[in-house]
mmCIF file of C-alpha atoms in Angstrom:
data_model
loop_
_atom_site.group_PDB
_atom_site.id
_atom_site.type_symbol
_atom_site.label_atom_id
_atom_site.label_comp_id
_atom_site.label_asym_id
_atom_site.label_seq_id
_atom_site.Cartn_x
_atom_site.Cartn_y
_atom_site.Cartn_z
ATOM 1 C CA ILE A 1 0.000 0.000 0.000
ATOM 2 C CA GLY A 2 1.223 3.525 -0.597
ATOM 3 C CA THR A 3 2.785 5.756 -1.436
ATOM 4 C CA THR A 4 3.318 8.821 0.702
ATOM 5 C CA ASP A 5 4.978 11.850 -0.823
ATOM 6 C CA THR A 6 7.324 14.346 0.808
ATOM 7 C CA GLU A 7 9.858 16.787 -0.553
ATOM 8 C CA ALA A 8 13.469 15.723 0.050
ATOM 9 C CA ASP A 9 16.584 17.849 0.347
ATOM 10 C CA GLY A 10 18.568 15.414 -1.804
ATOM 11 C CA PRO A 11 18.263 12.097 -3.680
ATOM 12 C CA ASP A 12 19.894 10.177 -0.815
ATOM 13 C CA ASP A 13 17.366 11.428 1.740
ATOM 14 C CA VAL A 14 15.194 8.304 1.803
ATOM 15 C CA ALA A 15 14.410 7.805 5.479
ATOM 16 C CA ILE A 16 11.201 5.931 6.360
ATOM 17 C CA PRO A 17 9.440 7.742 9.240
ATOM 18 C CA GLN A 18 7.327 5.667 11.602
ATOM 19 C CA ASP A 19 4.448 8.140 11.395
ATOM 20 C CA GLU A 20 4.155 7.503 7.651
ATOM 21 C CA ILE A 21 4.092 3.744 8.218
ATOM 22 C CA GLN A 22 1.303 4.184 10.756
ATOM 23 C CA LEU A 23 -0.572 6.463 8.361
ATOM 24 C CA LEU A 24 -0.489 3.818 5.624
ATOM 25 C CA LEU A 25 -1.623 1.115 8.042
ATOM 26 C CA GLU A 26 -4.521 3.279 9.181
ATOM 27 C CA GLU A 27 -5.572 4.080 5.620
ATOM 28 C CA GLY A 28 -5.279 0.415 4.684
ATOM 29 C CA GLU A 29 -7.517 -0.512 7.601
ATOM 30 C CA LYS A 30 -10.186 1.847 6.265
ATOM 31 C CA LEU A 31 -10.082 0.158 2.873
ATOM 32 C CA VAL A 32 -9.743 -3.437 4.091
ATOM 33 C CA PRO A 33 -10.871 -4.146 7.669
ATOM 34 C CA GLY A 34 -8.238 -6.304 9.344
ATOM 35 C CA PHE A 35 -5.450 -4.855 7.214
ATOM 36 C CA ARG A 36 -3.412 -3.941 10.288
ATOM 37 C CA ARG A 37 -3.333 -7.577 11.378
ATOM 38 C CA ALA A 38 -1.916 -8.743 8.049
ATOM 39 C CA ARG A 39 1.787 -9.495 7.875
ATOM 40 C CA ALA A 40 3.850 -6.622 6.488
ATOM 41 C CA LEU A 41 6.954 -7.961 4.744
ATOM 42 C CA ARG A 42 8.882 -4.859 3.852
ATOM 43 C CA VAL A 43 8.773 -1.109 3.352
ATOM 44 C CA TRP A 44 10.703 0.924 0.838
ATOM 45 C CA ALA A 45 11.416 4.506 -0.081
ATOM 46 C CA GLY A 46 12.982 6.116 -3.104
ATOM 47 C CA SER A 47 13.664 9.455 -4.734
ATOM 48 C CA ARG A 48 12.478 10.672 -8.090
ATOM 49 C CA PRO A 49 12.683 14.016 -9.874
ATOM 50 C CA LEU A 50 9.520 15.955 -10.621
ATOM 51 C CA VAL A 51 9.223 18.363 -13.512
ATOM 52 C CA LYS A 52 8.599 21.936 -12.380
ATOM 53 C CA ASP A 53 4.970 22.838 -12.970
ATOM 54 C CA ASP A 54 4.133 26.542 -12.874
ATOM 55 C CA LYS A 55 0.517 25.708 -12.050
ATOM 56 C CA ALA A 56 1.427 23.732 -8.920
ATOM 57 C CA ASP A 57 2.250 24.967 -5.455
ATOM 58 C CA ASP A 58 5.948 24.389 -4.710
ATOM 59 C CA ALA A 59 5.047 23.437 -1.141
ATOM 60 C CA ASP A 60 2.797 20.556 -2.230
ATOM 61 C CA THR A 61 4.679 18.010 -4.329
ATOM 62 C CA ARG A 62 1.524 15.933 -4.814
ATOM 63 C CA GLU A 63 0.126 18.703 -6.977
ATOM 64 C CA MET A 64 3.089 18.505 -9.349
ATOM 65 C CA SER A 65 2.658 16.537 -12.541
ATOM 66 C CA ARG A 66 4.087 12.998 -12.796
ATOM 67 C CA ALA A 67 4.586 13.552 -16.508
ATOM 68 C CA PHE A 68 8.071 13.435 -17.976
ATOM 69 C CA ALA A 69 9.992 15.944 -20.038
ATOM 70 C CA LEU A 70 12.585 15.398 -22.748
ATOM 71 C CA ILE A 71 15.013 18.290 -22.983
ATOM 72 C CA ASP A 72 16.958 18.759 -26.204
ATOM 73 C CA HIS A 73 19.946 20.833 -25.150
ATOM 74 C CA LYS A 74 20.653 21.829 -28.743
ATOM 75 C CA GLU A 75 17.328 23.643 -28.869
ATOM 76 C CA ARG A 76 17.534 25.023 -25.343
ATOM 77 C CA ASP A 77 21.248 25.627 -24.774
ATOM 78 C CA GLY A 78 22.924 25.272 -28.145
ATOM 79 C CA VAL A 79 24.717 22.082 -27.030
ATOM 80 C CA GLU A 80 24.554 19.346 -29.657
ATOM 81 C CA HIS A 81 24.029 15.617 -29.047
ATOM 82 C CA PHE A 82 22.906 16.090 -25.456
ATOM 83 C CA LEU A 83 19.453 15.008 -24.241
ATOM 84 C CA THR A 84 17.969 14.927 -20.739
ATOM 85 C CA ILE A 85 14.967 12.794 -19.819
ATOM 86 C CA THR A 86 13.491 13.669 -16.429
ATOM 87 C CA GLY A 87 10.334 13.241 -14.391
ATOM 88 C CA GLY A 88 7.985 10.355 -15.057
ATOM 89 C CA LYS A 89 7.574 7.219 -12.975
ATOM 90 C CA PHE A 90 8.191 3.497 -13.230
ATOM 91 C CA THR A 91 4.996 2.811 -15.155
ATOM 92 C CA THR A 92 6.063 5.246 -17.894
ATOM 93 C CA PHE A 93 9.707 4.140 -18.215
ATOM 94 C CA ARG A 94 9.092 2.317 -21.485
ATOM 95 C CA LYS A 95 7.414 5.341 -23.031
ATOM 96 C CA MET A 96 10.215 7.561 -21.739
ATOM 97 C CA ALA A 97 12.799 5.274 -23.340
ATOM 98 C CA GLU A 98 10.884 5.237 -26.625
ATOM 99 C CA VAL A 99 10.632 9.024 -26.829
ATOM 100 C CA THR A 100 14.302 9.452 -25.935
ATOM 101 C CA VAL A 101 15.608 6.927 -28.461
ATOM 102 C CA ASP A 102 13.334 8.316 -31.188
ATOM 103 C CA LYS A 103 14.872 11.729 -30.564
ATOM 104 C CA MET A 104 18.371 10.234 -30.638
ATOM 105 C CA CYS A 105 17.620 8.574 -33.970
ATOM 106 C CA ALA A 106 16.422 11.897 -35.352
ATOM 107 C CA HIS A 107 19.691 13.516 -34.261
ATOM 108 C CA LEU A 108 21.692 10.707 -35.854
ATOM 109 C CA ARG A 109 19.486 10.763 -38.964
ATOM 110 C CA THR A 110 18.767 7.079 -38.517
ATOM 111 C CA ALA A 111 15.332 5.713 -39.367
ATOM 112 C CA ARG A 112 14.519 2.726 -37.163
ATOM 113 C CA ARG A 113 11.165 1.257 -36.290
ATOM 114 C CA CYS A 114 10.438 1.333 -32.556
ATOM 115 C CA THR A 115 9.807 -2.136 -31.062
ATOM 116 C CA THR A 116 9.327 -1.110 -27.419
ATOM 117 C CA ALA A 117 5.621 -1.971 -27.346
ATOM 118 C CA GLU A 118 6.292 -5.400 -28.873
ATOM 119 C CA GLU A 119 9.010 -6.593 -26.495
ATOM 120 C CA PRO A 120 7.661 -8.983 -23.827
ATOM 121 C CA LEU A 121 8.472 -8.336 -20.210
ATOM 122 C CA PRO A 122 11.227 -10.484 -18.672
ATOM 123 C CA ASP A 123 10.071 -13.893 -17.466
ATOM 124 C CA SER A 124 6.821 -13.745 -19.436
ATOM 125 C CA GLY A 125 7.801 -16.776 -21.509
ATOM 126 C CA HIS A 126 5.583 -17.343 -24.524
ATOM 127 C CA HIS A 127 2.789 -15.210 -23.111
ATOM 128 C CA ARG A 128 2.209 -11.780 -24.564
ATOM 129 C CA PHE A 129 2.078 -10.188 -21.127
ATOM 130 C CA TYR A 130 3.463 -11.155 -17.740
ATOM 131 C CA TRP A 131 1.420 -13.932 -16.139
ATOM 132 C CA LEU A 132 1.557 -14.321 -12.361
ATOM 133 C CA GLY A 133 1.094 -18.077 -12.568
ATOM 134 C CA ALA A 134 3.981 -18.666 -14.988
ATOM 135 C CA ARG A 135 6.561 -19.626 -12.364
ATOM 136 C CA LEU A 136 4.253 -22.058 -10.564
ATOM 137 C CA ALA A 137 3.242 -23.697 -13.843
ATOM 138 C CA ARG A 138 6.880 -24.210 -14.818
ATOM 139 C CA ARG A 139 7.801 -25.479 -11.374
ATOM 140 C CA GLU A 140 5.021 -28.068 -11.318
ATOM 141 C CA GLU A 141 6.403 -29.544 -14.531
ATOM 142 C CA THR A 142 9.797 -30.242 -12.925
ATOM 143 C CA LEU A 143 8.983 -30.899 -9.272
ATOM 144 C CA ASN A 144 11.337 -33.868 -9.030
ATOM 145 C CA ASP A 145 13.926 -32.773 -11.584
ATOM 146 C CA ASP A 146 15.490 -29.680 -10.069
ATOM 147 C CA GLN A 147 16.523 -28.399 -6.642
ATOM 148 C CA LEU A 148 14.353 -25.618 -5.217
ATOM 149 C CA ILE A 149 16.522 -22.787 -3.871
ATOM 150 C CA CYS A 150 13.959 -20.115 -2.960
ATOM 151 C CA GLU A 151 10.719 -21.669 -1.722
ATOM 152 C CA CYS A 152 8.877 -18.356 -1.372
ATOM 153 C CA GLU A 153 9.403 -17.346 -5.002
ATOM 154 C CA LEU A 154 9.681 -20.852 -6.528
ATOM 155 C CA ILE A 155 13.185 -20.318 -7.902
ATOM 156 C CA SER A 156 14.981 -23.491 -8.934
ATOM 157 C CA ARG A 157 18.728 -24.016 -8.998
ATOM 158 C CA ARG A 158 18.724 -24.319 -12.785
ATOM 159 C CA ARG A 159 16.891 -21.023 -13.170
ATOM 160 C CA LEU A 160 19.157 -19.306 -10.660
ATOM 161 C CA GLU A 161 22.320 -20.537 -12.369
ATOM 162 C CA SER A 162 20.956 -19.422 -15.734
ATOM 163 C CA ALA A 163 20.267 -15.900 -14.450
ATOM 164 C CA MET A 164 23.716 -15.679 -12.872
ATOM 165 C CA GLY A 165 25.308 -16.835 -16.105
ATOM 166 C CA GLN A 166 23.455 -14.168 -18.068
ATOM 167 C CA ARG A 167 24.075 -11.301 -15.647
ATOM 168 C CA HIS A 168 27.728 -12.077 -14.782
ATOM 169 C CA THR A 169 27.448 -10.116 -11.561
ATOM 170 C CA GLN A 170 28.739 -10.466 -8.020
ATOM 171 C CA ASN A 171 25.791 -8.457 -6.702
ATOM 172 C CA LEU A 172 23.000 -10.655 -5.353
ATOM 173 C CA ASP A 173 20.612 -7.695 -5.539
ATOM 174 C CA ASP A 174 20.995 -7.821 -9.335
ATOM 175 C CA ILE A 175 19.783 -11.417 -9.219
ATOM 176 C CA ARG A 176 16.966 -10.417 -6.865
ATOM 177 C CA ARG A 177 15.749 -7.826 -9.354
ATOM 178 C CA THR A 178 15.834 -10.414 -12.133
ATOM 179 C CA LEU A 179 14.168 -13.338 -10.332
ATOM 180 C CA ARG A 180 12.603 -11.883 -7.136
ATOM 181 C CA LEU A 181 15.116 -13.910 -5.138
ATOM 182 C CA ALA A 182 14.548 -13.493 -1.367
ATOM 183 C CA MET A 183 11.509 -11.229 -1.770
ATOM 184 C CA GLY A 184 9.046 -13.557 -0.039
ATOM 185 C CA PRO A 185 8.011 -13.747 3.636
ATOM 186 C CA CYS A 186 11.432 -14.902 4.898
ATOM 187 C CA GLN A 187 13.232 -12.061 3.059
ATOM 188 C CA GLY A 188 16.164 -14.347 2.272
ATOM 189 C CA GLY A 189 16.329 -16.138 5.598
ATOM 190 C CA PHE A 190 16.307 -19.611 4.045
ATOM 191 C CA CYS A 191 17.548 -19.088 0.501
ATOM 192 C CA ILE A 192 20.205 -16.415 0.321
ATOM 193 C CA TYR A 193 23.043 -18.463 1.804
ATOM 194 C CA ARG A 194 22.235 -21.204 -0.724
ATOM 195 C CA ALA A 195 22.235 -18.628 -3.515
ATOM 196 C CA THR A 196 25.564 -17.258 -2.282
ATOM 197 C CA GLY A 197 27.104 -20.713 -2.514
ATOM 198 C CA ILE A 198 25.827 -21.081 -6.066
ATOM 199 C CA LEU A 199 27.125 -17.603 -6.965
ATOM 200 C CA HIS A 200 30.511 -18.645 -5.566
ATOM 201 C CA SER A 201 30.511 -21.621 -7.943
ATOM 202 C CA VAL A 202 29.058 -19.976 -11.065
ATOM 203 C CA GLU A 203 31.186 -16.824 -10.940
ATOM 204 C CA ARG A 204 34.234 -18.656 -9.499
ATOM 205 C CA LEU A 205 34.487 -16.199 -6.614
ATOM 206 C CA ASP A 206 36.950 -16.592 -3.790
ATOM 207 C CA TYR A 207 35.461 -16.939 -0.325
ATOM 208 C CA GLY A 208 36.082 -13.276 0.514
ATOM 209 C CA ALA A 209 34.115 -12.003 -2.484
ATOM 210 C CA ALA A 210 31.285 -14.465 -1.805
ATOM 211 C CA ASN A 211 31.091 -13.421 1.850
ATOM 212 C CA SER A 212 31.041 -9.744 0.861
ATOM 213 C CA ALA A 213 28.198 -10.391 -1.588
ATOM 214 C CA LEU A 214 26.185 -12.069 1.170
ATOM 215 C CA LEU A 215 26.805 -9.285 3.689
ATOM 216 C CA ARG A 216 25.870 -6.534 1.221
ATOM 217 C CA PHE A 217 22.647 -8.312 0.399
ATOM 218 C CA LEU A 218 21.681 -8.797 4.047
ATOM 219 C CA GLN A 219 22.367 -5.137 4.813
ATOM 220 C CA GLU A 220 20.075 -4.039 1.974
ATOM 221 C CA ARG A 221 17.301 -6.397 3.090
ATOM 222 C CA TRP A 222 17.590 -5.109 6.657
ATOM 223 C CA LYS A 223 16.889 -1.530 5.563
ATOM 224 C CA GLY A 224 13.382 -2.446 4.448
ATOM 225 C CA VAL A 225 12.580 -4.874 7.261
ATOM 226 C CA ARG A 226 13.735 -2.876 10.269
ATOM 227 C CA PRO A 227 10.947 -0.223 10.217
ATOM 228 C CA ILE A 228 8.177 -2.863 10.427
ATOM 229 C CA LEU A 229 9.508 -5.239 13.061
ATOM 230 C CA TYR A 230 6.346 -6.332 14.840
ATOM 231 C CA GLY A 231 4.136 -9.415 14.928
ATOM 232 C CA ASP A 232 4.962 -12.224 12.514
ATOM 233 C CA GLN A 233 7.678 -10.260 10.762
ATOM 234 C CA LEU A 234 9.492 -9.668 14.055
ATOM 235 C CA ARG A 235 9.393 -13.400 14.751
ATOM 236 C CA GLN A 236 10.719 -14.056 11.247
ATOM 237 C CA ALA A 237 13.523 -11.534 11.769
ATOM 238 C CA ARG A 238 14.533 -13.235 15.017
ATOM 239 C CA LEU A 239 14.636 -16.601 13.254
ATOM 240 C CA ASP A 240 16.731 -15.120 10.439
ATOM 241 C CA ASP A 241 19.041 -13.603 13.041
ATOM 242 C CA TRP A 242 19.556 -16.992 14.686
ATOM 243 C CA ILE A 243 20.381 -18.504 11.301
ATOM 244 C CA PHE A 244 22.835 -15.837 10.185
ATOM 245 C CA GLN A 245 24.371 -14.992 13.549
ATOM 246 C CA GLY A 246 24.072 -18.281 15.404
ATOM 247 C CA LEU A 247 24.945 -20.659 12.571
ATOM 248 C CA LEU A 248 26.905 -18.578 10.067
ATOM 249 C CA ASP A 249 28.355 -15.868 12.348
ATOM 250 C CA VAL A 250 28.013 -13.420 9.453
ATOM 251 C CA GLU A 251 29.323 -10.428 11.391
ATOM 252 C CA HIS A 252 32.737 -12.066 11.468
ATOM 253 C CA LEU A 253 32.902 -13.323 7.888
ATOM 254 C CA THR A 254 35.987 -12.105 6.049
#
């Protein structure tokens, strides 16, 4: 549920105030009675630029348009081959990319047909659009053929190794963004150390690099879990802590 909207002094000012969490819980309760008793997995905050709107009050960012603007610096500043795309939001990223590349092609005098609207979303398989049941359907076909690494998100070892091979990254958050690794109720409590071991093998990392990848991932997960530590999620966090501190002693990994 969300989002709230406040003006920030800088792009790194992404604190998550408790009063805003409580506000969202209260508003959710109005919409869905019992919402407060549901298990909250994670909270997040981010920064985005808004295009200056002369019709909006500077003190109220919610009144500013969420539209995007493409600035051609040749037209505005006399600087050639320099474009700025700003504003917008995640749901308009594809359109923003299309407009920007079309403008680039015009600058380069290259006529190319835009295929943005025809490209399927990642992980959509043969379906035209993303289907929520795709992962479960694939998993049921190979229940006994492949090791399950992330139970919450139904990620198999074969699929994880394939994503790692394609991304060639030492950052487990990159894999999370690709596969939703560790984004379920346990927030990585049961799967991320398995995934780290597989990353160590696929990318041929030494133990120091593998340990660093694990620690960075856990620190990022903690940022979103810490503000909502109550009820079931607090119990889950304590269990995760016993796993990572009691069994793996992650604070002393080198």
